[in-house]
Short mmCIF file of C-alpha atoms in Angstrom, two decimals:
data_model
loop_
_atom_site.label_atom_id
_atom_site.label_comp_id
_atom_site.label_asym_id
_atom_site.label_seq_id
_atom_site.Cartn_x
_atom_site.Cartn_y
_atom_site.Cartn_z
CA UNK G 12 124.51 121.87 131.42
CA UNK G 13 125.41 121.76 131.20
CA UNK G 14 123.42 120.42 134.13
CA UNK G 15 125.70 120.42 131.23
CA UNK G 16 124.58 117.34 129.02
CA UNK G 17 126.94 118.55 126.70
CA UNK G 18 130.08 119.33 128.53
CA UNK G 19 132.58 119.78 125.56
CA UNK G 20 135.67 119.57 126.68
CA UNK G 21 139.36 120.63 125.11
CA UNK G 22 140.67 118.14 122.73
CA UNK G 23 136.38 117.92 121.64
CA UNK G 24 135.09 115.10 124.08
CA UNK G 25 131.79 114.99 125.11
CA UNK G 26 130.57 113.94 128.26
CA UNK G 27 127.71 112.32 130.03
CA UNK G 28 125.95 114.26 132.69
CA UNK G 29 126.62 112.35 135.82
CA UNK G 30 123.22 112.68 136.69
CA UNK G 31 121.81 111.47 133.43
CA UNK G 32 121.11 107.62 134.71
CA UNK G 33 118.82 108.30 137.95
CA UNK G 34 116.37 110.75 139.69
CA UNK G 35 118.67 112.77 142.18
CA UNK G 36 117.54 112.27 145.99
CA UNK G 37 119.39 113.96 148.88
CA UNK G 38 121.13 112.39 150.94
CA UNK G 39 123.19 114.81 152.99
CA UNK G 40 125.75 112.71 154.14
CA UNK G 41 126.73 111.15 150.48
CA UNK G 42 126.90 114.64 149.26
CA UNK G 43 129.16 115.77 151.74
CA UNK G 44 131.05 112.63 151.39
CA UNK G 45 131.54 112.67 147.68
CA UNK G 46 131.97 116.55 147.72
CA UNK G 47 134.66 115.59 150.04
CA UNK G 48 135.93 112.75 147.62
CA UNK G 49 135.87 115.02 144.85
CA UNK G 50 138.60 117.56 146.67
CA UNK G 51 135.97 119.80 148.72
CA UNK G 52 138.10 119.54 151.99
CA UNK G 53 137.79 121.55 154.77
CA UNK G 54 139.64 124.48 155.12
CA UNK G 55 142.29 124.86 158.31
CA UNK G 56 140.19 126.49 161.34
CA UNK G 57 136.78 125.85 159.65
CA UNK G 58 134.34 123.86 161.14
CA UNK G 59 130.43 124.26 160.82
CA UNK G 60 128.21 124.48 163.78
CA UNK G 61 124.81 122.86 163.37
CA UNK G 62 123.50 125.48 165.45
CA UNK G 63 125.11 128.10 162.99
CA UNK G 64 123.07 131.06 161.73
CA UNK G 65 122.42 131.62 158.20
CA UNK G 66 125.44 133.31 157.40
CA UNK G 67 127.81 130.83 159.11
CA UNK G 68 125.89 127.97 157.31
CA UNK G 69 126.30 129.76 153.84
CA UNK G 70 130.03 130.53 154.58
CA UNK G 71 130.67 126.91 155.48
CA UNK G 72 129.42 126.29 152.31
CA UNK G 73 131.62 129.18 150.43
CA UNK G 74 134.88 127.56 151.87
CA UNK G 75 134.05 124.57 150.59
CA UNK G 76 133.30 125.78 147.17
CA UNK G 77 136.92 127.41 147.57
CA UNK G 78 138.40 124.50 148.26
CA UNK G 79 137.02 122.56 145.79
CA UNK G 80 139.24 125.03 143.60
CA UNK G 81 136.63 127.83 143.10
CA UNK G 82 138.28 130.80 142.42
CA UNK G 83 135.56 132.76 144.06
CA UNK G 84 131.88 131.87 144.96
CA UNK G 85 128.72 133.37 145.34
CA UNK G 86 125.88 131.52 147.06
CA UNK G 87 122.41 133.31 147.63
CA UNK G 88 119.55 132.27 149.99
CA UNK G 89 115.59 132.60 150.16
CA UNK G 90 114.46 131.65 153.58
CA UNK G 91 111.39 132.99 155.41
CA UNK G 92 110.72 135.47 152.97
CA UNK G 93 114.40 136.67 153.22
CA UNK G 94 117.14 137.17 151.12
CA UNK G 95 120.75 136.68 151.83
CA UNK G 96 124.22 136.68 149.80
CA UNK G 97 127.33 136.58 150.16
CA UNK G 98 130.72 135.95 148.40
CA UNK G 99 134.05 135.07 149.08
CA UNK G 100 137.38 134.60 146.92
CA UNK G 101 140.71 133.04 147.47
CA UNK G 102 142.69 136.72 146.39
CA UNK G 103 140.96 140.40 145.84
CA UNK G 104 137.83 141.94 146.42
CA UNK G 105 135.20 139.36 146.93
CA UNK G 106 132.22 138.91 144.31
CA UNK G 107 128.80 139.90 145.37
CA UNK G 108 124.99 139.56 143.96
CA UNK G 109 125.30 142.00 141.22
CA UNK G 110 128.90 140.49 140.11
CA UNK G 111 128.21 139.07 136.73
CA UNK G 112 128.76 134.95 135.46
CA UNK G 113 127.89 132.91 132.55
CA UNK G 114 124.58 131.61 133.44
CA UNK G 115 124.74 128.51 131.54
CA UNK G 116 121.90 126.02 131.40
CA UNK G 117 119.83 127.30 133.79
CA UNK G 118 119.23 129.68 130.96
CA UNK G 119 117.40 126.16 129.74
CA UNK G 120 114.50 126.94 132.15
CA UNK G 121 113.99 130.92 130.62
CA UNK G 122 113.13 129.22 127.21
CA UNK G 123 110.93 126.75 128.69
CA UNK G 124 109.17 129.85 130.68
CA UNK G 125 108.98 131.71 127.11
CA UNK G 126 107.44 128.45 125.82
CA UNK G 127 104.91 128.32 128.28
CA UNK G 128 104.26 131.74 128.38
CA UNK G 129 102.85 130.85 124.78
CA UNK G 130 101.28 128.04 125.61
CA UNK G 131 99.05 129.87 128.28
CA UNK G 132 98.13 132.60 125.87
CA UNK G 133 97.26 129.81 123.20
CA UNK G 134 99.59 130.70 120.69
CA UNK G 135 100.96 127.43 120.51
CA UNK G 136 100.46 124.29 122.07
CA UNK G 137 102.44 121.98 123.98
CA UNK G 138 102.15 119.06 121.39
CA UNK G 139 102.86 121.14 118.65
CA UNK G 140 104.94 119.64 116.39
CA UNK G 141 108.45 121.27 116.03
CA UNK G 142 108.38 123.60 112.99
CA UNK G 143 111.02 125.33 111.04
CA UNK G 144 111.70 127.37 107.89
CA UNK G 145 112.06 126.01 104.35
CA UNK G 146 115.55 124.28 104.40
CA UNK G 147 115.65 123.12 107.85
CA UNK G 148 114.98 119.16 108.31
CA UNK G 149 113.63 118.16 111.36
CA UNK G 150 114.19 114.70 112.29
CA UNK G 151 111.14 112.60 113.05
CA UNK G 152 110.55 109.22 114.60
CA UNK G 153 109.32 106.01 113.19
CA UNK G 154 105.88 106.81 115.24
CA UNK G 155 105.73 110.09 115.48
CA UNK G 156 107.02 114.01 114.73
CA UNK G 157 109.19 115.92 117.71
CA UNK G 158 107.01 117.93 119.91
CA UNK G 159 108.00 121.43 121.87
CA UNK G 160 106.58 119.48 125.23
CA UNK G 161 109.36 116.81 123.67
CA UNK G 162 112.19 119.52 123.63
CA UNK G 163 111.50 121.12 126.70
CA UNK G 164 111.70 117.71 128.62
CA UNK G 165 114.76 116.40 127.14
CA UNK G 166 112.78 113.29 125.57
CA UNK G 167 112.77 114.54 121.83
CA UNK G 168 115.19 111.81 120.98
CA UNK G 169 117.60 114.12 119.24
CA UNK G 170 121.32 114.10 120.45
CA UNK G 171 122.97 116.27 122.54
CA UNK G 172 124.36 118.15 119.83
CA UNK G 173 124.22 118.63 115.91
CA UNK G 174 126.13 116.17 114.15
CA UNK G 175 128.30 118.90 112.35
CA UNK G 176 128.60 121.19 115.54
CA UNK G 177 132.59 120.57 116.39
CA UNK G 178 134.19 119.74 113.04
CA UNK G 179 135.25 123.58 113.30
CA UNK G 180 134.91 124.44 116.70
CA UNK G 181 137.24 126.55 118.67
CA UNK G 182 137.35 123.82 121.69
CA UNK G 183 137.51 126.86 124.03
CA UNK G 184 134.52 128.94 122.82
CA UNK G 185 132.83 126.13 120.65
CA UNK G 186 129.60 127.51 119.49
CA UNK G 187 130.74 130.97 118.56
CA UNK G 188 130.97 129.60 114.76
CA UNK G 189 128.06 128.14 114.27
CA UNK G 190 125.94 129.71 111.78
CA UNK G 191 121.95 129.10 110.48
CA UNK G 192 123.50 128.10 107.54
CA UNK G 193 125.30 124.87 109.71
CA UNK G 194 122.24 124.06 111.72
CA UNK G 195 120.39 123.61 108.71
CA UNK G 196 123.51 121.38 106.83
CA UNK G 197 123.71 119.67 110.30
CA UNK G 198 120.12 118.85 110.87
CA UNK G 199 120.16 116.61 107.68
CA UNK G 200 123.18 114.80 109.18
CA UNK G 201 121.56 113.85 113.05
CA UNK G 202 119.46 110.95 113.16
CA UNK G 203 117.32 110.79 115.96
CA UNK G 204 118.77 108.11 119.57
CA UNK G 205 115.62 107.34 120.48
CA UNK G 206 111.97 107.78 119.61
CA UNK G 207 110.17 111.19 120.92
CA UNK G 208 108.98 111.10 123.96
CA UNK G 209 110.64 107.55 125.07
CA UNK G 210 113.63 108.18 126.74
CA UNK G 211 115.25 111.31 128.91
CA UNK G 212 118.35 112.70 126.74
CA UNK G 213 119.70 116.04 127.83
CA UNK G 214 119.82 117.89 124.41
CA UNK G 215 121.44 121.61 124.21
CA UNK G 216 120.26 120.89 120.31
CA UNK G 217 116.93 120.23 121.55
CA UNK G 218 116.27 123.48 123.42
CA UNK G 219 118.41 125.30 120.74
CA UNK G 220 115.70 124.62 118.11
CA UNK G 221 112.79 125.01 120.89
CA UNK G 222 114.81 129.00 120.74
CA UNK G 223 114.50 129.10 116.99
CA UNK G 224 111.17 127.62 117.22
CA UNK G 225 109.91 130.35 119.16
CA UNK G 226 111.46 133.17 117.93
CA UNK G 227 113.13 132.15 114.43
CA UNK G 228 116.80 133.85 114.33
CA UNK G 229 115.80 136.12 116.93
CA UNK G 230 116.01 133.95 120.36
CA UNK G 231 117.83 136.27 122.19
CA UNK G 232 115.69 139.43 121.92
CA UNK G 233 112.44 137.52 122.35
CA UNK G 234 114.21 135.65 125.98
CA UNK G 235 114.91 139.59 127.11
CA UNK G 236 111.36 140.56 125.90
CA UNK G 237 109.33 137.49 127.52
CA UNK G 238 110.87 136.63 130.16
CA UNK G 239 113.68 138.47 131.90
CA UNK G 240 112.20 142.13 131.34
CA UNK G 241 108.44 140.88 132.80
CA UNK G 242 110.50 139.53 135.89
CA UNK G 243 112.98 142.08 136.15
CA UNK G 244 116.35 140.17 135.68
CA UNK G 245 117.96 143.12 133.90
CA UNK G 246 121.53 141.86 134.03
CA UNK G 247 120.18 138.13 132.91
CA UNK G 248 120.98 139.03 128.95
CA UNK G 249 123.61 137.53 125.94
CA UNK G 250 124.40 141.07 125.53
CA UNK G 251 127.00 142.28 127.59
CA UNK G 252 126.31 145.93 128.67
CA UNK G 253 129.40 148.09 129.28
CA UNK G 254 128.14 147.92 133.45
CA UNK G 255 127.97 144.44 133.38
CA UNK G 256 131.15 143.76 132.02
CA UNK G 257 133.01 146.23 134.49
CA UNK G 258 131.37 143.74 137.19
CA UNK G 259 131.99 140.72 135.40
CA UNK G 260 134.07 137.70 136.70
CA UNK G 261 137.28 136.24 134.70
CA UNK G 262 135.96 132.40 133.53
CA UNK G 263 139.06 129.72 134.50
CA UNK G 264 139.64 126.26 133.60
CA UNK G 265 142.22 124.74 135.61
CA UNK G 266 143.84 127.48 136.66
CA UNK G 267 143.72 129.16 133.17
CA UNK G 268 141.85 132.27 132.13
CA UNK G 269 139.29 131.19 129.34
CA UNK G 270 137.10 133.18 127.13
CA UNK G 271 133.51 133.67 127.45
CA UNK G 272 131.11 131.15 125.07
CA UNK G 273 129.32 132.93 122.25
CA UNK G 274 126.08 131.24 120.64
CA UNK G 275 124.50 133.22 117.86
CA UNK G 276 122.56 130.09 117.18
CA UNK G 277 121.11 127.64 119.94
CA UNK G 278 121.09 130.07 122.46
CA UNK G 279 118.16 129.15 123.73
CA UNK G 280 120.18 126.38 125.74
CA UNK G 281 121.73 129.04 127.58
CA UNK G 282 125.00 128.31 126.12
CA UNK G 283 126.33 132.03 126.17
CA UNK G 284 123.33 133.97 128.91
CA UNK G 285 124.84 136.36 131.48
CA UNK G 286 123.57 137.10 134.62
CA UNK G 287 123.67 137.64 138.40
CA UNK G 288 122.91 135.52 141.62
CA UNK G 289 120.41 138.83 142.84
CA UNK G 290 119.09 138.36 139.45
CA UNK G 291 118.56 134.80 139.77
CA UNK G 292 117.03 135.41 143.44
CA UNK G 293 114.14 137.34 141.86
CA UNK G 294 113.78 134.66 139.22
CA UNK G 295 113.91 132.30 141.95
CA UNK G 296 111.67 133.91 144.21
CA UNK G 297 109.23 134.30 141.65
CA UNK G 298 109.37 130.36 141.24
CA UNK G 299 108.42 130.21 144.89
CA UNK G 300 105.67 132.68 144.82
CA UNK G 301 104.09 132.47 141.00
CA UNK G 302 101.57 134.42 142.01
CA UNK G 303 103.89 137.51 142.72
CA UNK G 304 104.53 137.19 139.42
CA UNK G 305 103.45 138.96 136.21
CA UNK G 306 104.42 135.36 134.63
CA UNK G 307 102.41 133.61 136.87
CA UNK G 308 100.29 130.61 135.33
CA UNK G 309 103.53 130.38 132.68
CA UNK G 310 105.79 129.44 135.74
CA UNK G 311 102.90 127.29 137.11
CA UNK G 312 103.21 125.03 133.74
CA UNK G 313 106.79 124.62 134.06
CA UNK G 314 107.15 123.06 137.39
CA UNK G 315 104.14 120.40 136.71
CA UNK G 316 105.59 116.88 136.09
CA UNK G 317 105.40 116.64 132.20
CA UNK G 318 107.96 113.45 131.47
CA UNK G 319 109.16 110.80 133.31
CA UNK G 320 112.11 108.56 132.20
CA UNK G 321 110.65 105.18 132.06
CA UNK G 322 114.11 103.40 132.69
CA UNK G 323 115.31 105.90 135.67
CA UNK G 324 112.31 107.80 137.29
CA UNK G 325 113.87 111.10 136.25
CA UNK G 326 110.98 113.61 136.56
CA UNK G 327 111.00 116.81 134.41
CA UNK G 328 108.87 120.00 134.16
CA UNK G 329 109.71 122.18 131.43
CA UNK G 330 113.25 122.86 131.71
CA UNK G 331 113.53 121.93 135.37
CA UNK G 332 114.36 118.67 136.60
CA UNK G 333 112.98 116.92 140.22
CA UNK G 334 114.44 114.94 142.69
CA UNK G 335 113.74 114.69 146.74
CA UNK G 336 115.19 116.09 149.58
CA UNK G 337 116.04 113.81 152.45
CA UNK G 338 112.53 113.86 154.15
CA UNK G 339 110.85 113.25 150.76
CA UNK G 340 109.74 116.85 150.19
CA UNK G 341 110.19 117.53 145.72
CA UNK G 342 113.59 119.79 144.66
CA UNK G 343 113.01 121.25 141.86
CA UNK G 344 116.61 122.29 140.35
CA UNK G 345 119.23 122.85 137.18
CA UNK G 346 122.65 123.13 137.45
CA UNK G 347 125.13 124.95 134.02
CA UNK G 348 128.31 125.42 133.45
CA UNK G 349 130.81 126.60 130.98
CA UNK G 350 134.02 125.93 130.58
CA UNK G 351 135.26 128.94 132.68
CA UNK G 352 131.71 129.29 135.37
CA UNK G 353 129.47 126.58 136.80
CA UNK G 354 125.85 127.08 138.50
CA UNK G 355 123.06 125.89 140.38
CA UNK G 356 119.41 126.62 141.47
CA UNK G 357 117.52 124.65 143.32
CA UNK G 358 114.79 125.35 145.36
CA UNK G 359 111.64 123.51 147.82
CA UNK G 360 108.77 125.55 146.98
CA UNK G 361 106.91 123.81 149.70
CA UNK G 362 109.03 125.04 152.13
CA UNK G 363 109.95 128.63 150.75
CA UNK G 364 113.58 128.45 150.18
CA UNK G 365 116.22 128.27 147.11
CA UNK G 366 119.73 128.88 147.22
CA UNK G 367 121.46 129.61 143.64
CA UNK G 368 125.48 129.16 143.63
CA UNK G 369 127.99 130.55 140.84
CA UNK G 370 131.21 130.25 140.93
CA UNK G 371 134.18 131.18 138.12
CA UNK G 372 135.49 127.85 137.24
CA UNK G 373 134.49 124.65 134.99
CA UNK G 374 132.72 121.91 136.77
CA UNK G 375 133.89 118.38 135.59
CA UNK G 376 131.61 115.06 135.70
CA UNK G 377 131.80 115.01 139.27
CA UNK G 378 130.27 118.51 139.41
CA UNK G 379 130.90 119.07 143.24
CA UNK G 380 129.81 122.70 143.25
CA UNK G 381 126.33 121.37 142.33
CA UNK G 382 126.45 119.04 145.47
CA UNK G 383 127.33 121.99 147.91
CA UNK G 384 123.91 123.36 146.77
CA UNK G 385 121.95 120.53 147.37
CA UNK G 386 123.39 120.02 150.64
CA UNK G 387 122.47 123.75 151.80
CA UNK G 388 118.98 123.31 150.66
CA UNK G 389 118.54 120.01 152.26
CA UNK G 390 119.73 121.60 155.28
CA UNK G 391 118.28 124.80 155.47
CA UNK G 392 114.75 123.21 154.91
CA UNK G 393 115.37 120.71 157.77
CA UNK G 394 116.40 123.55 160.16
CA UNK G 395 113.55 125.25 162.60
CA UNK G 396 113.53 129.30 163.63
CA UNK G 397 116.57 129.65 161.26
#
């Protein structure tokens, strides 16, 4: 996410996710501040007005995602039952809500909804242990097996990737390689960090094999089948239609043009999804109303608390993550990112509003695009007659 857990970067380093260590609360003024720290200046002329209306609030927020090197941004808004979005770019036409990104792990909280989609209907169970097909070892604790309740909350114990994942990887696309054949080699090779259900560690491996579990060697088709078709999220896919990829945005890294990632394999991390901010308002909407929603009492199970860190308070649903807005009131969010687009939902259900951000540039640790949208939601939930 990744909310990228497993930010590979070039030269094959992984990094921490700097919000791995502690439950995220809002405060608006150390956002701002370390957005500001982090190169998020203000542009010349710009200035926001508290009184601002929606659209002067959201563009305040679009400069600053340009200035912290964006080349363009999309932000979109649910407020009051409304939707709003808008774009902006430092050169060319400006991208809109049906301009296409890499979705990256957000695409984490689809597979949870597919998981709990089954859980509802009783196919499965929560506490199920993870399962696989002759010739794939799944490690276990000392105490106990690896749940998919244990994958979906990041507490399986498993690392954030396979042991054997970059030994061949192209560091600019590096899961297009990886084959069934590797998982299965690599599986033998990666000992479990911690026991199941212990400790929080953000695993793309972990909801890669919650994917397989679900749907072996066919994750992407059952995602498209279970969850984005129900809700409508037609351009939220791995397969890039002809359309979509006329309205797609270039992916940079510093500057650089960088290729899309490809994930035949753990997919179900949302390593390679595609999709759209107006896509991801419906998707977002439908978190705020579940009963809208054809997927109704699945979306219900993923936003109960079903982990909690014992060393740092982190609270997790299934695939999304908690923290607190300044007054107290629960954000429920996920941020992704690869390494040419970054993301992030987050949304106060009490309250009725989300705002999702994508913009077409890699996020480093700092990850100060995420901050912008914290900030917005903080703000636009504090804000009366908006």
């Amino acid at each position: 996410m990744a909310a990228e857990a497993a930010s590979l970067h070039v030269g094959v380093r992984i990094r921490t996710p700097y919000w791995a260590t502690k439950e995220w609360t809002v405060d608006r003024r150390r956002l701002l501040g370390a957005a500001a720290a982090a190169g998020v200046a203000l542009l010349p002329g710009k200035a926001m007005a508290a009184g601002g209306g929606l659209a002067a609030r959201v563009r305040f927020y679009l400069d600053r995602a340009l200035a912290a090197g964006a080349p363009s941004a999309v932000f979109g808004v649910i407020r009051g039952g409304r939707r709003y979005v808008a774009g902006a770019g430092q050169e060319g036409p400006a991208p809109d809500g049906k301009t296409v990104f890499q979705l990256g792990s957000i695409g984490k909280t689809l597979t949870a909804t597919a998981l709990a989609r089954a859980a509802s209907a009783g196919t499965v169970r929560l506490d199920t242990p993870l399962s696989l097909p002759s010739g794939f070892t799944v490690p276990r604790g000392k105490t106990r097996r690896i749940t998919l309740r244990d994958l979906a909350t990041h507490s399986s114990g498993l690392p954030t990737l396979p042991a054997n994942l970059l030994a061949e990887a192209d560091p600019y696309n590096p899961y297009a390689h990886y084959t069934l054949e590797d998982l299965a080699a690599g599986l033998r090779q990666t000992p479990l960090d911690k026991e199941p259900g212990s400790a929080y560690t953000y695993s793309n491996l972990g909801f890669g094999l919650l994917g397989q579990a679900l749907a072996f060697d066919g994750v992407d088709a059952m995602l498209q089948r279970r969850v984005a078709a129900p809700m409508g999220l037609w351009d939220t896919t791995t397969a890039l239609r002809p359309d979509m990829a006329s309205r797609k945005a270039a992916g940079y890294m510093a500057g650089e043009a960088v290729p899309d990632w490809h994930d035949p394999v753990l997919s179900g991390a949302g390593t390679s999804i595609y999709s759209t901010v107006d896509d991801m308002l419906r998707y977002l909407d439908a978190q705020l109303h579940p009963e809208r929603s054809p997927l109704r009492n699945a979306i219900e199970l993923t936003q109960r608390q079903h982990f909690t860190d014992p060393a740092t308070g982190q609270r997790l649903g299934l695939g999304w993550h908690f923290g607190a807005l300044s007054d107290g009131r629960t954000m429920t969010w996920h941020n992704g990112g690869t390494y040419g687009f970054s993301t992030c939902a987050a949304f106060d259900r009490e309250n009725g509003t989300a705002v999702m951000m994508m913009v077409n540039t890699y996020s480093d640790a700092a990850r100060p695009f995420d901050m912008l949208v914290f900030s917005l939601l903080d703000e636009l939930v504090g804000v009366v007659g908006l």
